[in-house]
mmCIF file with all atom_site columns, C-alpha atoms and ligand atoms in Angstrom:
data_model
loop_
_atom_site.group_PDB
_atom_site.id
_atom_site.type_symbol
_atom_site.label_atom_id
_atom_site.label_alt_id
_atom_site.label_comp_id
_atom_site.label_asym_id
_atom_site.label_entity_id
_atom_site.label_seq_id
_atom_site.pdbx_PDB_ins_code
_atom_site.Cartn_x
_atom_site.Cartn_y
_atom_site.Cartn_z
_atom_site.occupancy
_atom_site.B_iso_or_equiv
_atom_site.pdbx_formal_charge
_atom_site.auth_seq_id
_atom_site.auth_comp_id
_atom_site.auth_asym_id
_atom_site.auth_atom_id
_atom_site.pdbx_PDB_model_num
ATOM   1   C  CA  . MET D 1 1   ? -26.135 -87.787 66.027  1.00 0.00 ? 133 MET D CA  1
ATOM   2   C  CA  . ASN D 1 2   ? -24.429 -87.311 69.781  1.00 0.00 ? 134 ASN D CA  1
ATOM   3   C  CA  . LYS D 1 3   ? -25.090 -88.523 72.831  1.00 0.00 ? 135 LYS D CA  1
ATOM   4   C  CA  . PRO D 1 4   ? -26.010 -85.483 75.053  1.00 0.00 ? 136 PRO D CA  1
ATOM   5   C  CA  . LEU D 1 5   ? -28.732 -84.359 72.034  1.00 0.00 ? 137 LEU D CA  1
ATOM   6   C  CA  . LEU D 1 6   ? -29.914 -87.844 72.825  1.00 0.00 ? 138 LEU D CA  1
ATOM   7   C  CA  . LEU D 1 7   ? -30.645 -87.487 76.149  1.00 0.00 ? 139 LEU D CA  1
ATOM   8   C  CA  . ALA D 1 8   ? -32.386 -84.247 75.550  1.00 0.00 ? 140 ALA D CA  1
ATOM   9   C  CA  . ALA D 1 9   ? -34.884 -85.184 73.719  1.00 0.00 ? 141 ALA D CA  1
ATOM   10  C  CA  . CYS D 1 10  ? -35.882 -87.785 76.279  1.00 0.00 ? 142 CYS D CA  1
ATOM   11  C  CA  . ILE D 1 11  ? -36.170 -85.573 78.616  1.00 0.00 ? 143 ILE D CA  1
ATOM   12  C  CA  . THR D 1 12  ? -38.366 -83.246 76.548  1.00 0.00 ? 144 THR D CA  1
ATOM   13  C  CA  . THR D 1 13  ? -40.666 -86.392 75.582  1.00 0.00 ? 145 THR D CA  1
ATOM   14  C  CA  . VAL D 1 14  ? -41.150 -87.247 80.056  1.00 0.00 ? 146 VAL D CA  1
ATOM   15  C  CA  . VAL D 1 15  ? -41.738 -83.430 80.597  1.00 0.00 ? 147 VAL D CA  1
ATOM   16  C  CA  . ALA D 1 16  ? -44.186 -82.936 77.591  1.00 0.00 ? 148 ALA D CA  1
ATOM   17  C  CA  . ALA D 1 17  ? -46.099 -85.514 78.771  1.00 0.00 ? 149 ALA D CA  1
ATOM   18  C  CA  . ALA D 1 18  ? -46.579 -84.561 82.362  1.00 0.00 ? 150 ALA D CA  1
ATOM   19  C  CA  . PRO D 1 19  ? -49.201 -82.351 81.823  1.00 0.00 ? 151 PRO D CA  1
ATOM   20  C  CA  . ALA D 1 20  ? -52.214 -84.295 80.325  1.00 0.00 ? 152 ALA D CA  1
ATOM   21  C  CA  . TRP D 1 21  ? -51.716 -85.480 84.375  1.00 0.00 ? 153 TRP D CA  1
ATOM   22  C  CA  . SER D 1 22  ? -52.326 -81.915 84.944  1.00 0.00 ? 154 SER D CA  1
ATOM   23  C  CA  . HIS D 1 23  ? -49.873 -83.163 88.049  1.00 0.00 ? 155 HIS D CA  1
ATOM   24  C  CA  . SER D 1 24  ? -46.123 -81.720 87.208  1.00 0.00 ? 156 SER D CA  1
ATOM   25  C  CA  . ASP D 1 25  ? -46.022 -78.146 85.293  1.00 0.00 ? 157 ASP D CA  1
ATOM   26  C  CA  . SER D 1 26  ? -44.795 -76.486 87.062  1.00 0.00 ? 158 SER D CA  1
ATOM   27  C  CA  . HIS D 1 27  ? -41.427 -75.362 87.315  1.00 0.00 ? 159 HIS D CA  1
ATOM   28  C  CA  . ASN D 1 28  ? -41.785 -72.358 89.674  1.00 0.00 ? 160 ASN D CA  1
ATOM   29  C  CA  . LYS D 1 29  ? -44.394 -73.035 92.278  1.00 0.00 ? 161 LYS D CA  1
ATOM   30  C  CA  . LYS D 1 30  ? -45.268 -68.950 93.074  1.00 0.00 ? 162 LYS D CA  1
ATOM   31  C  CA  . SER D 1 31  ? -45.849 -68.395 89.123  1.00 0.00 ? 163 SER D CA  1
ATOM   32  C  CA  . ALA D 1 32  ? -48.132 -72.269 89.034  1.00 0.00 ? 164 ALA D CA  1
ATOM   33  C  CA  . LYS D 1 33  ? -49.618 -70.999 91.613  1.00 0.00 ? 165 LYS D CA  1
ATOM   34  C  CA  . ALA D 1 34  ? -50.592 -67.363 90.304  1.00 0.00 ? 166 ALA D CA  1
ATOM   35  C  CA  . ALA D 1 35  ? -51.784 -69.219 87.156  1.00 0.00 ? 167 ALA D CA  1
ATOM   36  C  CA  . ALA D 1 36  ? -53.948 -71.191 88.329  1.00 0.00 ? 168 ALA D CA  1
ATOM   37  C  CA  . THR D 1 37  ? -55.588 -69.207 90.288  1.00 0.00 ? 169 THR D CA  1
ATOM   38  C  CA  . SER D 1 38  ? -56.438 -66.665 87.625  1.00 0.00 ? 170 SER D CA  1
ATOM   39  C  CA  . ASN D 1 39  ? -58.967 -68.933 85.533  1.00 0.00 ? 171 ASN D CA  1
ATOM   40  C  CA  . GLU D 1 40  ? -58.749 -72.464 86.140  1.00 0.00 ? 172 GLU D CA  1
ATOM   41  C  CA  . GLU D 1 41  ? -62.126 -74.158 86.458  1.00 0.00 ? 173 GLU D CA  1
ATOM   42  C  CA  . LYS D 1 42  ? -62.415 -77.807 87.091  1.00 0.00 ? 174 LYS D CA  1
ATOM   43  C  CA  . ALA D 1 43  ? -65.608 -80.059 87.543  1.00 0.00 ? 175 ALA D CA  1
ATOM   44  C  CA  . PHE D 1 44  ? -65.366 -79.707 91.366  1.00 0.00 ? 176 PHE D CA  1
ATOM   45  C  CA  . GLY D 1 45  ? -64.778 -75.702 91.479  1.00 0.00 ? 177 GLY D CA  1
ATOM   46  C  CA  . LYS D 1 46  ? -62.342 -73.448 90.999  1.00 0.00 ? 178 LYS D CA  1
ATOM   47  C  CA  . ALA D 1 47  ? -60.119 -71.561 93.374  1.00 0.00 ? 179 ALA D CA  1
ATOM   48  C  CA  . GLY D 1 48  ? -61.500 -69.337 95.674  1.00 0.00 ? 180 GLY D CA  1
ATOM   49  C  CA  . ASP D 1 49  ? -60.987 -65.700 96.537  1.00 0.00 ? 181 ASP D CA  1
ATOM   50  C  CA  . PRO D 1 50  ? -60.205 -65.393 100.140 1.00 0.00 ? 182 PRO D CA  1
ATOM   51  C  CA  . LYS D 1 51  ? -62.701 -62.580 100.558 1.00 0.00 ? 183 LYS D CA  1
ATOM   52  C  CA  . LYS D 1 52  ? -65.220 -64.292 99.659  1.00 0.00 ? 184 LYS D CA  1
ATOM   53  C  CA  . VAL D 1 53  ? -65.095 -67.394 102.570 1.00 0.00 ? 185 VAL D CA  1
ATOM   54  C  CA  . ALA D 1 54  ? -68.013 -67.860 103.791 1.00 0.00 ? 186 ALA D CA  1
ATOM   55  C  CA  . ARG D 1 55  ? -66.935 -71.150 105.854 1.00 0.00 ? 187 ARG D CA  1
ATOM   56  C  CA  . THR D 1 56  ? -63.954 -72.260 107.538 1.00 0.00 ? 188 THR D CA  1
ATOM   57  C  CA  . ILE D 1 57  ? -63.212 -76.397 107.580 1.00 0.00 ? 189 ILE D CA  1
ATOM   58  C  CA  . HIS D 1 58  ? -60.528 -77.491 109.344 1.00 0.00 ? 190 HIS D CA  1
ATOM   59  C  CA  . VAL D 1 59  ? -59.158 -80.917 108.548 1.00 0.00 ? 191 VAL D CA  1
ATOM   60  C  CA  . ASP D 1 60  ? -57.143 -83.401 110.505 1.00 0.00 ? 192 ASP D CA  1
ATOM   61  C  CA  . MET D 1 61  ? -54.550 -85.676 109.033 1.00 0.00 ? 193 MET D CA  1
ATOM   62  C  CA  . SER D 1 62  ? -52.603 -88.400 110.764 1.00 0.00 ? 194 SER D CA  1
ATOM   63  C  CA  . ASP D 1 63  ? -49.967 -90.932 110.042 1.00 0.00 ? 195 ASP D CA  1
ATOM   64  C  CA  . ARG D 1 64  ? -52.593 -93.921 110.948 1.00 0.00 ? 196 ARG D CA  1
ATOM   65  C  CA  . MET D 1 65  ? -53.993 -92.260 107.269 1.00 0.00 ? 197 MET D CA  1
ATOM   66  C  CA  . ARG D 1 66  ? -57.467 -90.818 107.842 1.00 0.00 ? 198 ARG D CA  1
ATOM   67  C  CA  . PHE D 1 67  ? -58.582 -87.602 107.702 1.00 0.00 ? 199 PHE D CA  1
ATOM   68  C  CA  . THR D 1 68  ? -60.822 -85.748 110.510 1.00 0.00 ? 200 THR D CA  1
ATOM   69  C  CA  . PRO D 1 69  ? -63.460 -85.355 109.241 1.00 0.00 ? 201 PRO D CA  1
ATOM   70  C  CA  . ALA D 1 70  ? -63.481 -87.538 106.505 1.00 0.00 ? 202 ALA D CA  1
ATOM   71  C  CA  . ALA D 1 71  ? -67.143 -86.624 104.987 1.00 0.00 ? 203 ALA D CA  1
ATOM   72  C  CA  . LEU D 1 72  ? -68.005 -82.801 104.431 1.00 0.00 ? 204 LEU D CA  1
ATOM   73  C  CA  . THR D 1 73  ? -71.185 -81.261 103.266 1.00 0.00 ? 205 THR D CA  1
ATOM   74  C  CA  . VAL D 1 74  ? -70.902 -77.642 101.518 1.00 0.00 ? 206 VAL D CA  1
ATOM   75  C  CA  . LYS D 1 75  ? -73.541 -75.552 99.294  1.00 0.00 ? 207 LYS D CA  1
ATOM   76  C  CA  . ALA D 1 76  ? -72.613 -75.614 95.637  1.00 0.00 ? 208 ALA D CA  1
ATOM   77  C  CA  . GLY D 1 77  ? -71.019 -71.550 95.044  1.00 0.00 ? 209 GLY D CA  1
ATOM   78  C  CA  . GLU D 1 78  ? -70.155 -71.834 98.527  1.00 0.00 ? 210 GLU D CA  1
ATOM   79  C  CA  . THR D 1 79  ? -66.277 -70.174 99.198  1.00 0.00 ? 211 THR D CA  1
ATOM   80  C  CA  . VAL D 1 80  ? -64.291 -72.571 101.317 1.00 0.00 ? 212 VAL D CA  1
ATOM   81  C  CA  . LYS D 1 81  ? -61.056 -72.480 103.448 1.00 0.00 ? 213 LYS D CA  1
ATOM   82  C  CA  . PHE D 1 82  ? -59.812 -75.319 104.342 1.00 0.00 ? 214 PHE D CA  1
ATOM   83  C  CA  . VAL D 1 83  ? -57.242 -75.310 107.136 1.00 0.00 ? 215 VAL D CA  1
ATOM   84  C  CA  . VAL D 1 84  ? -55.865 -78.401 107.303 1.00 0.00 ? 216 VAL D CA  1
ATOM   85  C  CA  . LYS D 1 85  ? -53.594 -79.500 110.088 1.00 0.00 ? 217 LYS D CA  1
ATOM   86  C  CA  . ASN D 1 86  ? -50.752 -82.425 109.985 1.00 0.00 ? 218 ASN D CA  1
ATOM   87  C  CA  . PRO D 1 87  ? -50.010 -83.365 113.617 1.00 0.00 ? 219 PRO D CA  1
ATOM   88  C  CA  . GLY D 1 88  ? -48.701 -86.753 112.267 1.00 0.00 ? 220 GLY D CA  1
ATOM   89  C  CA  . LYS D 1 89  ? -44.750 -87.290 111.914 1.00 0.00 ? 221 LYS D CA  1
ATOM   90  C  CA  . VAL D 1 90  ? -44.802 -87.972 107.895 1.00 0.00 ? 222 VAL D CA  1
ATOM   91  C  CA  . MET D 1 91  ? -45.579 -85.266 105.231 1.00 0.00 ? 223 MET D CA  1
ATOM   92  C  CA  . HIS D 1 92  ? -49.226 -85.666 104.181 1.00 0.00 ? 224 HIS D CA  1
ATOM   93  C  CA  . GLU D 1 93  ? -51.635 -83.968 101.339 1.00 0.00 ? 225 GLU D CA  1
ATOM   94  C  CA  . PHE D 1 94  ? -54.950 -82.977 101.083 1.00 0.00 ? 226 PHE D CA  1
ATOM   95  C  CA  . VAL D 1 95  ? -55.839 -82.729 97.366  1.00 0.00 ? 227 VAL D CA  1
ATOM   96  C  CA  . LEU D 1 96  ? -59.085 -81.976 95.808  1.00 0.00 ? 228 LEU D CA  1
ATOM   97  C  CA  . GLY D 1 97  ? -61.057 -83.590 93.352  1.00 0.00 ? 229 GLY D CA  1
ATOM   98  C  CA  . THR D 1 98  ? -63.083 -86.060 91.526  1.00 0.00 ? 230 THR D CA  1
ATOM   99  C  CA  . LEU D 1 99  ? -62.577 -89.833 92.802  1.00 0.00 ? 231 LEU D CA  1
ATOM   100 C  CA  . PRO D 1 100 ? -61.108 -91.023 89.066  1.00 0.00 ? 232 PRO D CA  1
ATOM   101 C  CA  . GLU D 1 101 ? -58.671 -88.067 89.067  1.00 0.00 ? 233 GLU D CA  1
ATOM   102 C  CA  . LEU D 1 102 ? -57.100 -88.854 92.431  1.00 0.00 ? 234 LEU D CA  1
ATOM   103 C  CA  . LYS D 1 103 ? -57.292 -92.467 91.769  1.00 0.00 ? 235 LYS D CA  1
ATOM   104 C  CA  . GLU D 1 104 ? -54.924 -91.917 88.998  1.00 0.00 ? 236 GLU D CA  1
ATOM   105 C  CA  . HIS D 1 105 ? -52.701 -88.900 89.994  1.00 0.00 ? 237 HIS D CA  1
ATOM   106 C  CA  . ALA D 1 106 ? -52.526 -91.603 92.961  1.00 0.00 ? 238 ALA D CA  1
ATOM   107 C  CA  . GLU D 1 107 ? -50.855 -94.087 90.716  1.00 0.00 ? 239 GLU D CA  1
ATOM   108 C  CA  . LEU D 1 108 ? -48.420 -91.364 89.177  1.00 0.00 ? 240 LEU D CA  1
ATOM   109 C  CA  . MET D 1 109 ? -47.176 -90.406 92.143  1.00 0.00 ? 241 MET D CA  1
ATOM   110 C  CA  . LYS D 1 110 ? -46.176 -93.972 92.950  1.00 0.00 ? 242 LYS D CA  1
ATOM   111 C  CA  . LYS D 1 111 ? -43.909 -93.937 89.963  1.00 0.00 ? 243 LYS D CA  1
ATOM   112 C  CA  . PHE D 1 112 ? -42.486 -89.763 90.493  1.00 0.00 ? 244 PHE D CA  1
ATOM   113 C  CA  . PRO D 1 113 ? -42.639 -89.743 93.423  1.00 0.00 ? 245 PRO D CA  1
ATOM   114 C  CA  . ASN D 1 114 ? -40.755 -86.981 93.867  1.00 0.00 ? 246 ASN D CA  1
ATOM   115 C  CA  . MET D 1 115 ? -42.853 -84.947 91.417  1.00 0.00 ? 247 MET D CA  1
ATOM   116 C  CA  . GLU D 1 116 ? -43.106 -81.491 91.718  1.00 0.00 ? 248 GLU D CA  1
ATOM   117 C  CA  . HIS D 1 117 ? -46.473 -80.407 91.789  1.00 0.00 ? 249 HIS D CA  1
ATOM   118 C  CA  . ASP D 1 118 ? -48.844 -77.587 93.648  1.00 0.00 ? 250 ASP D CA  1
ATOM   119 C  CA  . LYS D 1 119 ? -51.880 -76.215 92.319  1.00 0.00 ? 251 LYS D CA  1
ATOM   120 C  CA  . PRO D 1 120 ? -54.708 -74.317 94.285  1.00 0.00 ? 252 PRO D CA  1
ATOM   121 C  CA  . TYR D 1 121 ? -56.835 -77.406 95.339  1.00 0.00 ? 253 TYR D CA  1
ATOM   122 C  CA  . MET D 1 122 ? -53.609 -79.014 96.862  1.00 0.00 ? 254 MET D CA  1
ATOM   123 C  CA  . ALA D 1 123 ? -51.817 -78.693 100.655 1.00 0.00 ? 255 ALA D CA  1
ATOM   124 C  CA  . HIS D 1 124 ? -48.598 -80.312 100.978 1.00 0.00 ? 256 HIS D CA  1
ATOM   125 C  CA  . VAL D 1 125 ? -48.498 -79.548 104.759 1.00 0.00 ? 257 VAL D CA  1
ATOM   126 C  CA  . PRO D 1 126 ? -45.103 -81.401 106.499 1.00 0.00 ? 258 PRO D CA  1
ATOM   127 C  CA  . PRO D 1 127 ? -45.334 -82.875 109.989 1.00 0.00 ? 259 PRO D CA  1
ATOM   128 C  CA  . GLY D 1 128 ? -46.216 -80.353 112.630 1.00 0.00 ? 260 GLY D CA  1
ATOM   129 C  CA  . LYS D 1 129 ? -47.468 -77.623 109.865 1.00 0.00 ? 261 LYS D CA  1
ATOM   130 C  CA  . THR D 1 130 ? -51.182 -76.661 109.175 1.00 0.00 ? 262 THR D CA  1
ATOM   131 C  CA  . GLU D 1 131 ? -51.449 -74.797 105.297 1.00 0.00 ? 263 GLU D CA  1
ATOM   132 C  CA  . THR D 1 132 ? -54.780 -73.505 104.616 1.00 0.00 ? 264 THR D CA  1
ATOM   133 C  CA  . ILE D 1 133 ? -56.550 -73.080 100.859 1.00 0.00 ? 265 ILE D CA  1
ATOM   134 C  CA  . VAL D 1 134 ? -59.470 -71.553 99.886  1.00 0.00 ? 266 VAL D CA  1
ATOM   135 C  CA  . TRP D 1 135 ? -61.476 -72.925 97.115  1.00 0.00 ? 267 TRP D CA  1
ATOM   136 C  CA  . GLN D 1 136 ? -64.721 -72.300 95.616  1.00 0.00 ? 268 GLN D CA  1
ATOM   137 C  CA  . PHE D 1 137 ? -67.348 -75.542 94.945  1.00 0.00 ? 269 PHE D CA  1
ATOM   138 C  CA  . THR D 1 138 ? -69.268 -74.051 91.533  1.00 0.00 ? 270 THR D CA  1
ATOM   139 C  CA  . LYS D 1 139 ? -71.502 -77.588 90.795  1.00 0.00 ? 271 LYS D CA  1
ATOM   140 C  CA  . ASP D 1 140 ? -73.107 -80.007 92.958  1.00 0.00 ? 272 ASP D CA  1
ATOM   141 C  CA  . GLY D 1 141 ? -71.576 -83.741 92.702  1.00 0.00 ? 273 GLY D CA  1
ATOM   142 C  CA  . GLU D 1 142 ? -69.966 -86.007 94.717  1.00 0.00 ? 274 GLU D CA  1
ATOM   143 C  CA  . PHE D 1 143 ? -66.250 -85.138 94.694  1.00 0.00 ? 275 PHE D CA  1
ATOM   144 C  CA  . HIS D 1 144 ? -63.349 -86.714 97.165  1.00 0.00 ? 276 HIS D CA  1
ATOM   145 C  CA  . PHE D 1 145 ? -59.916 -85.260 99.137  1.00 0.00 ? 277 PHE D CA  1
ATOM   146 C  CA  . GLY D 1 146 ? -57.048 -87.322 99.258  1.00 0.00 ? 278 GLY D CA  1
ATOM   147 C  CA  . CYS D 1 147 ? -53.203 -87.597 100.559 1.00 0.00 ? 279 CYS D CA  1
ATOM   148 C  CA  . LEU D 1 148 ? -51.463 -88.659 97.212  1.00 0.00 ? 280 LEU D CA  1
ATOM   149 C  CA  . LEU D 1 149 ? -48.069 -89.630 98.538  1.00 0.00 ? 281 LEU D CA  1
ATOM   150 C  CA  . PRO D 1 150 ? -46.916 -92.748 97.349  1.00 0.00 ? 282 PRO D CA  1
ATOM   151 C  CA  . GLY D 1 151 ? -48.808 -95.393 99.314  1.00 0.00 ? 283 GLY D CA  1
ATOM   152 C  CA  . HIS D 1 152 ? -50.973 -93.200 101.905 1.00 0.00 ? 284 HIS D CA  1
ATOM   153 C  CA  . PHE D 1 153 ? -54.249 -92.951 99.373  1.00 0.00 ? 285 PHE D CA  1
ATOM   154 C  CA  . GLU D 1 154 ? -54.138 -96.459 99.023  1.00 0.00 ? 286 GLU D CA  1
ATOM   155 C  CA  . ALA D 1 155 ? -54.334 -97.165 103.363 1.00 0.00 ? 287 ALA D CA  1
ATOM   156 C  CA  . GLY D 1 156 ? -57.926 -94.911 103.106 1.00 0.00 ? 288 GLY D CA  1
ATOM   157 C  CA  . MET D 1 157 ? -56.507 -92.084 103.202 1.00 0.00 ? 289 MET D CA  1
ATOM   158 C  CA  . VAL D 1 158 ? -59.550 -90.548 101.688 1.00 0.00 ? 290 VAL D CA  1
ATOM   159 C  CA  . GLY D 1 159 ? -62.603 -88.157 102.515 1.00 0.00 ? 291 GLY D CA  1
ATOM   160 C  CA  . LYS D 1 160 ? -65.718 -87.567 100.791 1.00 0.00 ? 292 LYS D CA  1
ATOM   161 C  CA  . ILE D 1 161 ? -67.563 -83.612 99.748  1.00 0.00 ? 293 ILE D CA  1
ATOM   162 C  CA  . ASN D 1 162 ? -70.900 -83.778 99.190  1.00 0.00 ? 294 ASN D CA  1
ATOM   163 C  CA  . VAL D 1 163 ? -71.867 -80.594 97.275  1.00 0.00 ? 295 VAL D CA  1
ATOM   164 C  CA  . THR D 1 164 ? -75.466 -80.006 97.510  1.00 0.00 ? 296 THR D CA  1
ATOM   165 C  CA  . ALA D 1 165 ? -77.692 -77.425 94.981  1.00 0.00 ? 297 ALA D CA  1
ATOM   166 C  CA  . ARG D 1 166 ? -77.816 -74.705 95.786  1.00 0.00 ? 298 ARG D CA  1
HETATM 167 CU CU1 . CU  V 2 .   ? -50.829 -88.983 103.484 1.00 0.00 ? 48  CU  V CU1 1
#
């Protein structure tokens, strides 16, 4: 067997393993976002219709590894527009999820800090910028949001969302 073929096989294995973590299955940001917007429902909801936004919530991120506010309450069924601002000097991100999912992603980000990931429940916000995401919370329960950049989540960059039954 020649070497290039062997190398190609290794790369294929790594790529194939990634979607199980639902993190890096995007080679192209635009197509990944469009595909995800169309359907994918998660335990904590689904991509929201911008025309049905019932509430806008502003969230600030800081280099002290905190979100403000760090606790939110929304109603099941509600479509929320998150306006996520990063007034700091380093990159931050706002990723919605269940606590176990966020922990898994944070671990994965430590191993692959440059992994590409883009989903409708994530906002990557460079210093000085503001990004928005629209999300519909479909079920009641306790969910979270976190910054999964290496070290940030562990430093306390996590918040809680209580979704109440309608
Ligand atoms: Cu951060």
